PDB file of C-alpha atoms and ligand atoms in Angstrom:
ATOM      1  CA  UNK A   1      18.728  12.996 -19.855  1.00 44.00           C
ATOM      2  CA  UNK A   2      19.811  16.011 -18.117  1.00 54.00           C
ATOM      3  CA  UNK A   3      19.633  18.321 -21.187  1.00 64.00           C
ATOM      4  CA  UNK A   4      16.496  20.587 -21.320  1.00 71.00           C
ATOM      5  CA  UNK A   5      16.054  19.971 -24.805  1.00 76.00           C
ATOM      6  CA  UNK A   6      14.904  16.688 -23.841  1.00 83.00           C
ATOM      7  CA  UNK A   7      11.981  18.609 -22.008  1.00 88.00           C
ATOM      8  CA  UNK A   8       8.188  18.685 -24.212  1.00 89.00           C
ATOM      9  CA  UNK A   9       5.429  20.797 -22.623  1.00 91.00           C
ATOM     10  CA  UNK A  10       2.022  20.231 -23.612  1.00 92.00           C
ATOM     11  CA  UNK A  11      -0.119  23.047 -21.954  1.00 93.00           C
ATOM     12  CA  UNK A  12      -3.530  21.884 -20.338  1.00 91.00           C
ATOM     13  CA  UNK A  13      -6.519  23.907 -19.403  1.00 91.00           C
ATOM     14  CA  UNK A  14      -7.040  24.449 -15.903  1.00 94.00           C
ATOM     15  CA  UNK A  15     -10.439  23.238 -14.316  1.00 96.00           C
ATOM     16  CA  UNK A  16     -11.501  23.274 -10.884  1.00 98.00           C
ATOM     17  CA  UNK A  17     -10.644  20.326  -8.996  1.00 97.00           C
ATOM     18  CA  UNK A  18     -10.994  17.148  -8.859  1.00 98.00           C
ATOM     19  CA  UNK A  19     -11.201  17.868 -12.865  1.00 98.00           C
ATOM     20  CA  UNK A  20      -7.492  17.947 -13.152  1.00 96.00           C
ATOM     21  CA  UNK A  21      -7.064  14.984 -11.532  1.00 98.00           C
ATOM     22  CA  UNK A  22      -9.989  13.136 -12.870  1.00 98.00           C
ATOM     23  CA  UNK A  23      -9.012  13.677 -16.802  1.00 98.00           C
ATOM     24  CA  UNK A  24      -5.490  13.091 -16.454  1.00 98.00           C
ATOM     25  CA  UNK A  25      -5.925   9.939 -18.605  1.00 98.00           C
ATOM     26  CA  UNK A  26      -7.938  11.168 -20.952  1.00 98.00           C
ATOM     27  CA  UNK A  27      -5.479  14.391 -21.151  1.00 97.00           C
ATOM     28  CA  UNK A  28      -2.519  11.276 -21.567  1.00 97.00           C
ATOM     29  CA  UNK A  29      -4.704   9.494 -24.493  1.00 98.00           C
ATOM     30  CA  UNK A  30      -5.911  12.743 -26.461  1.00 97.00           C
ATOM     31  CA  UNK A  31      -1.391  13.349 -26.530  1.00 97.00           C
ATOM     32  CA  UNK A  32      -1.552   9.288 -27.569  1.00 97.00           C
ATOM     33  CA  UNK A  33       0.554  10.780 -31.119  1.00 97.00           C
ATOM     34  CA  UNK A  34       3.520  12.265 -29.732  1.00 95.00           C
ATOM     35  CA  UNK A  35       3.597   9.844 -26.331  1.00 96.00           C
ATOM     36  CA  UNK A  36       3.180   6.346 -27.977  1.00 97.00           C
ATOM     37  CA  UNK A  37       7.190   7.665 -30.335  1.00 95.00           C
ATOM     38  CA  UNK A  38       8.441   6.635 -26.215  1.00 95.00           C
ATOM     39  CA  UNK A  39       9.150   3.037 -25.221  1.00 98.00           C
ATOM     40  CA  UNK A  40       8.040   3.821 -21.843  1.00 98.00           C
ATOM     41  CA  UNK A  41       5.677   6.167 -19.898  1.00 98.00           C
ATOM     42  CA  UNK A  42       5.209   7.346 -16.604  1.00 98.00           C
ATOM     43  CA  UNK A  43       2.953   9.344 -14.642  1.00 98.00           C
ATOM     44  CA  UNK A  44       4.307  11.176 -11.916  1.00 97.00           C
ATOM     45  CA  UNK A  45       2.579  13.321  -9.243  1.00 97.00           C
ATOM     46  CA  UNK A  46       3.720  17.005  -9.859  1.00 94.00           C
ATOM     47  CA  UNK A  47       4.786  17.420  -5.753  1.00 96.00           C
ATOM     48  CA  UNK A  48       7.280  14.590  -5.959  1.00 97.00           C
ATOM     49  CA  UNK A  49      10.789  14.714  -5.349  1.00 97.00           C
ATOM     50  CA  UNK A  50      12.792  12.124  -6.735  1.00 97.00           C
ATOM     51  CA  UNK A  51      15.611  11.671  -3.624  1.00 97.00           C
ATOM     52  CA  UNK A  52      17.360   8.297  -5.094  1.00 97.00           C
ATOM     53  CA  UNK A  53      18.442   6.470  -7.814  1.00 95.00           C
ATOM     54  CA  UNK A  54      15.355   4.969  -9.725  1.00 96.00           C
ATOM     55  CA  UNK A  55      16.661   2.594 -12.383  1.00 96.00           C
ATOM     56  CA  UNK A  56      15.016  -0.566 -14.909  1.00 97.00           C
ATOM     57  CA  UNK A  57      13.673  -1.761 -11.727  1.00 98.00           C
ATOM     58  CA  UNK A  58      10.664   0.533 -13.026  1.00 98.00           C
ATOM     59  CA  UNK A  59      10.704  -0.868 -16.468  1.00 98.00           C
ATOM     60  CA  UNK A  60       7.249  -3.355 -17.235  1.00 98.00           C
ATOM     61  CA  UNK A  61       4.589  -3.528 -19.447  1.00 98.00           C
ATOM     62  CA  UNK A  62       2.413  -2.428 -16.403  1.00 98.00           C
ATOM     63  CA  UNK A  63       3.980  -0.670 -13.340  1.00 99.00           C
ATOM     64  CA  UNK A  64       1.865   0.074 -10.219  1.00 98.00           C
ATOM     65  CA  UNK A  65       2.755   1.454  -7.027  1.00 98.00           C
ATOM     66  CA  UNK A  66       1.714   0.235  -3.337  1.00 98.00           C
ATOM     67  CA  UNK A  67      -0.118   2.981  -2.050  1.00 98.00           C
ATOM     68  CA  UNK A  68       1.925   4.186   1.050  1.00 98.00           C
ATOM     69  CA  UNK A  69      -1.425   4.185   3.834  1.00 98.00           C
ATOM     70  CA  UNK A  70      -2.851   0.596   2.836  1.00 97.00           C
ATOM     71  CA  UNK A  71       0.228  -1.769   2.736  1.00 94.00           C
ATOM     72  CA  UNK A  72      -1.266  -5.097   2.814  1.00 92.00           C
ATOM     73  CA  UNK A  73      -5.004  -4.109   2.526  1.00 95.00           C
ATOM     74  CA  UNK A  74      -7.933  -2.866   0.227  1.00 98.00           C
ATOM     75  CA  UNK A  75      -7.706   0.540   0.545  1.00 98.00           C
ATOM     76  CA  UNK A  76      -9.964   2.697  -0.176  1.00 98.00           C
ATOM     77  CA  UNK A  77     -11.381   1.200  -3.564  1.00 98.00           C
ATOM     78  CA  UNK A  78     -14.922   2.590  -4.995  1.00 98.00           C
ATOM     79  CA  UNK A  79     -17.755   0.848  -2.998  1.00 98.00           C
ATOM     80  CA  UNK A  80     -20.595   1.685  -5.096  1.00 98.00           C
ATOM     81  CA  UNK A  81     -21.727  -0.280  -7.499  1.00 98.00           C
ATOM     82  CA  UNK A  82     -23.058   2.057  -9.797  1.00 98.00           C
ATOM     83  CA  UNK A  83     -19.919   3.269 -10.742  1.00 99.00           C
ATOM     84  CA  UNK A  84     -17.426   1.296 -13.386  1.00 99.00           C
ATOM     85  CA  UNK A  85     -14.384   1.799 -11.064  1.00 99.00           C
ATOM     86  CA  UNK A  86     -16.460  -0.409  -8.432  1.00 99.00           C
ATOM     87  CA  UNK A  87     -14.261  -3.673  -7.121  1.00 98.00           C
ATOM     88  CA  UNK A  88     -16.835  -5.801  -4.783  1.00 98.00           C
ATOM     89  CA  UNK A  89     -15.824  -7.334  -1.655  1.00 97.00           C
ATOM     90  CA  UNK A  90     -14.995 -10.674  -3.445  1.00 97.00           C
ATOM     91  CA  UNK A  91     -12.702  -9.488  -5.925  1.00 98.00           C
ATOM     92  CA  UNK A  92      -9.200  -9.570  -4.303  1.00 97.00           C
ATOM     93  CA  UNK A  93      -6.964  -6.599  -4.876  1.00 98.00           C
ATOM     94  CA  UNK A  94      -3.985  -4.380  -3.219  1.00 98.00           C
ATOM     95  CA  UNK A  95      -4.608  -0.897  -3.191  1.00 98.00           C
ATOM     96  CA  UNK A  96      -2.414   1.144  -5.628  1.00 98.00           C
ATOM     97  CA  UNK A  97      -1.074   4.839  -5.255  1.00 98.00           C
ATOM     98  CA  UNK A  98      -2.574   7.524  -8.263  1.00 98.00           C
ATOM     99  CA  UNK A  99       1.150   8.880  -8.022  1.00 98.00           C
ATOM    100  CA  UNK A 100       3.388   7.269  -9.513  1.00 98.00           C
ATOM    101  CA  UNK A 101       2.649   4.316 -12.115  1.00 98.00           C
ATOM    102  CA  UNK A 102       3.200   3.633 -15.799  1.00 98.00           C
ATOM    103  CA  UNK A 103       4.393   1.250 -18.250  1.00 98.00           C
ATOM    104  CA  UNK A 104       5.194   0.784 -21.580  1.00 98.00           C
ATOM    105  CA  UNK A 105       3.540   3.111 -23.890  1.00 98.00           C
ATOM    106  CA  UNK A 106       1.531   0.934 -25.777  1.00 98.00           C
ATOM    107  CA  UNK A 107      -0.350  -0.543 -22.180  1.00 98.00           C
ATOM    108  CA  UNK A 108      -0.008   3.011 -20.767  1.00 98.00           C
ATOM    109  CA  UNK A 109      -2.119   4.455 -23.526  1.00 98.00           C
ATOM    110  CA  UNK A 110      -4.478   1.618 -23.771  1.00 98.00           C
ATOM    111  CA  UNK A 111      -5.031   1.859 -19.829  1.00 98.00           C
ATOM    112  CA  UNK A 112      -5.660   5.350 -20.715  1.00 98.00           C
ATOM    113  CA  UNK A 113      -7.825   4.643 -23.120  1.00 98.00           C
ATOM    114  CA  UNK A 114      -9.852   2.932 -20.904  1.00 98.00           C
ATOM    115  CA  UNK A 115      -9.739   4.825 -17.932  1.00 99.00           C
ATOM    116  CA  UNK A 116     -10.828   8.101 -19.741  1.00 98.00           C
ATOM    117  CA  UNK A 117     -14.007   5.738 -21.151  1.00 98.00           C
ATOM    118  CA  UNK A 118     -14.643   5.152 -17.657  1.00 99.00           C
ATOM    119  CA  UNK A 119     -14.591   8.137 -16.172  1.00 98.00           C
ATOM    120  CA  UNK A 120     -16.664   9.400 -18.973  1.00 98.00           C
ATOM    121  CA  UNK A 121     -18.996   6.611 -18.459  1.00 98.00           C
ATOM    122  CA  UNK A 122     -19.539   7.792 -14.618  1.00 98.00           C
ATOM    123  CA  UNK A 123     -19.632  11.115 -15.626  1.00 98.00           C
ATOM    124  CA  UNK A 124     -22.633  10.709 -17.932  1.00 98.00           C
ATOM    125  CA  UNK A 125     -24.148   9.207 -14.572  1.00 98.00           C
ATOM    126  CA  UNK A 126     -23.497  11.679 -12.706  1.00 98.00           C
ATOM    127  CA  UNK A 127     -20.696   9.829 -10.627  1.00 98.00           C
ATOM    128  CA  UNK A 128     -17.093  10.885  -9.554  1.00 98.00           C
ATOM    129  CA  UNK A 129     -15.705   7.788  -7.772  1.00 98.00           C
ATOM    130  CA  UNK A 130     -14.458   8.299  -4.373  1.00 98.00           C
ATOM    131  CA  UNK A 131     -10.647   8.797  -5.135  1.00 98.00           C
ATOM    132  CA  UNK A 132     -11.038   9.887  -8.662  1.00 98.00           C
ATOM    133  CA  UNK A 133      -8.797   8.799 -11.028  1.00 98.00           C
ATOM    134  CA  UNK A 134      -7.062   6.512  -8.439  1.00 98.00           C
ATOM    135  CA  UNK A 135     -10.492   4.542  -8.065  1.00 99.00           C
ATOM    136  CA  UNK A 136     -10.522   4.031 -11.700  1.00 99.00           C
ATOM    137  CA  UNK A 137      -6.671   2.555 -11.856  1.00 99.00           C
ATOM    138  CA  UNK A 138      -7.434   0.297  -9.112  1.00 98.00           C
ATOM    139  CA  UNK A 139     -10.484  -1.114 -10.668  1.00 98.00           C
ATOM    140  CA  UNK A 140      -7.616  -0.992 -13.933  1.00 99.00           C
ATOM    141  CA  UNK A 141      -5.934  -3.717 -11.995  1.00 98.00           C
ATOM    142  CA  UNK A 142      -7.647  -5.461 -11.017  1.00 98.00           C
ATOM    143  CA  UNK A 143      -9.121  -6.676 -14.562  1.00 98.00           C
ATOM    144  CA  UNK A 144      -5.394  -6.221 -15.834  1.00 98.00           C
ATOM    145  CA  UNK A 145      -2.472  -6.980 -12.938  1.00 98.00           C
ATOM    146  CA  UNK A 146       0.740  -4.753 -12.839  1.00 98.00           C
ATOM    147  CA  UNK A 147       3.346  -6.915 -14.073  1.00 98.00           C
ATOM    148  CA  UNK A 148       5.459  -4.780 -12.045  1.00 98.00           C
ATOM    149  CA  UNK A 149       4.225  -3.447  -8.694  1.00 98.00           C
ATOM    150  CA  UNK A 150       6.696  -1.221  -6.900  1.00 98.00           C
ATOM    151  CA  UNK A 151       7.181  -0.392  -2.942  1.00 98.00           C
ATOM    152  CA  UNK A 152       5.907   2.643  -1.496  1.00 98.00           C
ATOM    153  CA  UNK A 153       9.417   4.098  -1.572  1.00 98.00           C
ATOM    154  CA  UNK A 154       8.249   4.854  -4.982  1.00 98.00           C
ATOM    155  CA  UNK A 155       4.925   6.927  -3.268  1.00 98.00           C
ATOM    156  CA  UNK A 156       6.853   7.972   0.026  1.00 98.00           C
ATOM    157  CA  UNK A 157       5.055  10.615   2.054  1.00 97.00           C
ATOM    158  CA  UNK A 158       8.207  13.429   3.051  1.00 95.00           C
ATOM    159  CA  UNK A 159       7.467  13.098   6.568  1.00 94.00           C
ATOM    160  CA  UNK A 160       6.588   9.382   7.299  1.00 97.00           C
ATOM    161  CA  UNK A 161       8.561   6.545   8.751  1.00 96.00           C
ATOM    162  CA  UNK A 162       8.344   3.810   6.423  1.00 96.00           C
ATOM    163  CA  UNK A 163      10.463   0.466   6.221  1.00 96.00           C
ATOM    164  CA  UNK A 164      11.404   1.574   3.061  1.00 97.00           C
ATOM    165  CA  UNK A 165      13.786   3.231   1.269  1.00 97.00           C
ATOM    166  CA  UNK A 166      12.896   7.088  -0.014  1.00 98.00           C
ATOM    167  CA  UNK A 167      13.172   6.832  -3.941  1.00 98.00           C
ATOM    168  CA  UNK A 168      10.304   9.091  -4.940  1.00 98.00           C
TER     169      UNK A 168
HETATM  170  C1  GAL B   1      -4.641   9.636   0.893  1.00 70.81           C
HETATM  171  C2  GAL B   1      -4.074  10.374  -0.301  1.00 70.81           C
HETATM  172  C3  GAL B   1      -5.130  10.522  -1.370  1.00 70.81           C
HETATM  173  C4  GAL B   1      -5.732   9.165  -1.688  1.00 70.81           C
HETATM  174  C5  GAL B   1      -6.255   8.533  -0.424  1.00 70.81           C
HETATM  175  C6  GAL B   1      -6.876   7.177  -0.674  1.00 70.81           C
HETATM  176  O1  GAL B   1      -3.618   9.356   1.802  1.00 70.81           O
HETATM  177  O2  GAL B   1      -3.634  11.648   0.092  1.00 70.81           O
HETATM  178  O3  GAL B   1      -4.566  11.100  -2.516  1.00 70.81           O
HETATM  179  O4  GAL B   1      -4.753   8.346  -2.265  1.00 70.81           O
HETATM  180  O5  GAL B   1      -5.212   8.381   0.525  1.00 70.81           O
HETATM  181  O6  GAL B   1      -7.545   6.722   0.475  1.00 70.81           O
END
């Protein structure tokens, strides 16, 4: 909706970085009252631009995005195994963008849910994975596939030239 009155802020503290980014999940989980009265949530990166139409194309029970650098290949996934967001060589996986992803409530919570344990986990151990939060999604899917996964015109970098349309 267009209307403003649609609009809900929920004020966050501000940490240093990569805090912010890091404990977005947990942030989404600890709001799990009034977020889980949606059918749908998604997380979007706070610099994006939405330049086309985005539609139900989006709409899934788990909705990743192809991150925009890797097309095709692993990424940059956490290589140390003494963190929980570690995938090993063996395990096969696409590398997914922290951007722009989300689902229905109900899996985007629980993926929340699960995350934020995670991250705490590390945390406890003294470890911040190597892309954060985006680490910890991948490793996400991996154990629990995007029943949607999305183009990087969903995760389009303003000044690349990418085969793909520029959605978001
Ligand atoms: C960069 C991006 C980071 C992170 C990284 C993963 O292009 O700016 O946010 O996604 O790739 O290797």
């Amino acid at each position: 909706g267009q209307n403003k009155n649609n609009i809900v802020a929920i004020n966050k503290e501000h940490k240093p970085w990569p805090y912010p980014t890091l404990l977005r999940y947990e942030e989404f989980y600890k709001h799990q009252k009034i977020l889980s009265s949606k059918n749908y949530l998604f997380y979007c990166d706070a610099d994006m631009l939405f330049v086309s139409k985005i539609g139900d194309e989006i709409l899934g029970e788990r909705v990743a995005t192809i991150h925009p650098g890797f097309l095709g290949g692993r990424g940059t996934p956490e290589t140390r195994q003494i963190s929980t967001a570690f995938i090993s060589p063996q395990e096969e996986m696409e590398y997914y963008a922290g951007g722009f992803n989300g689902g229905t409530s109900k899996e985007f919570l629980t993926m929340s849910k699960i995350i934020s344990k995670n991250i705490n986990i590390d945390l406890g151990n003294n470890i911040i994975a190597l892309w954060h939060d985006e680490s910890h999604l991948n490793r996400y899917f991996v154990d629990h596939n995007p029943t949607i996964i999305l183009s990087p015109s969903y995760c389009y970098p303003e000044n690349w030239k990418l085969p793909y349309k520029k959605r978001l």
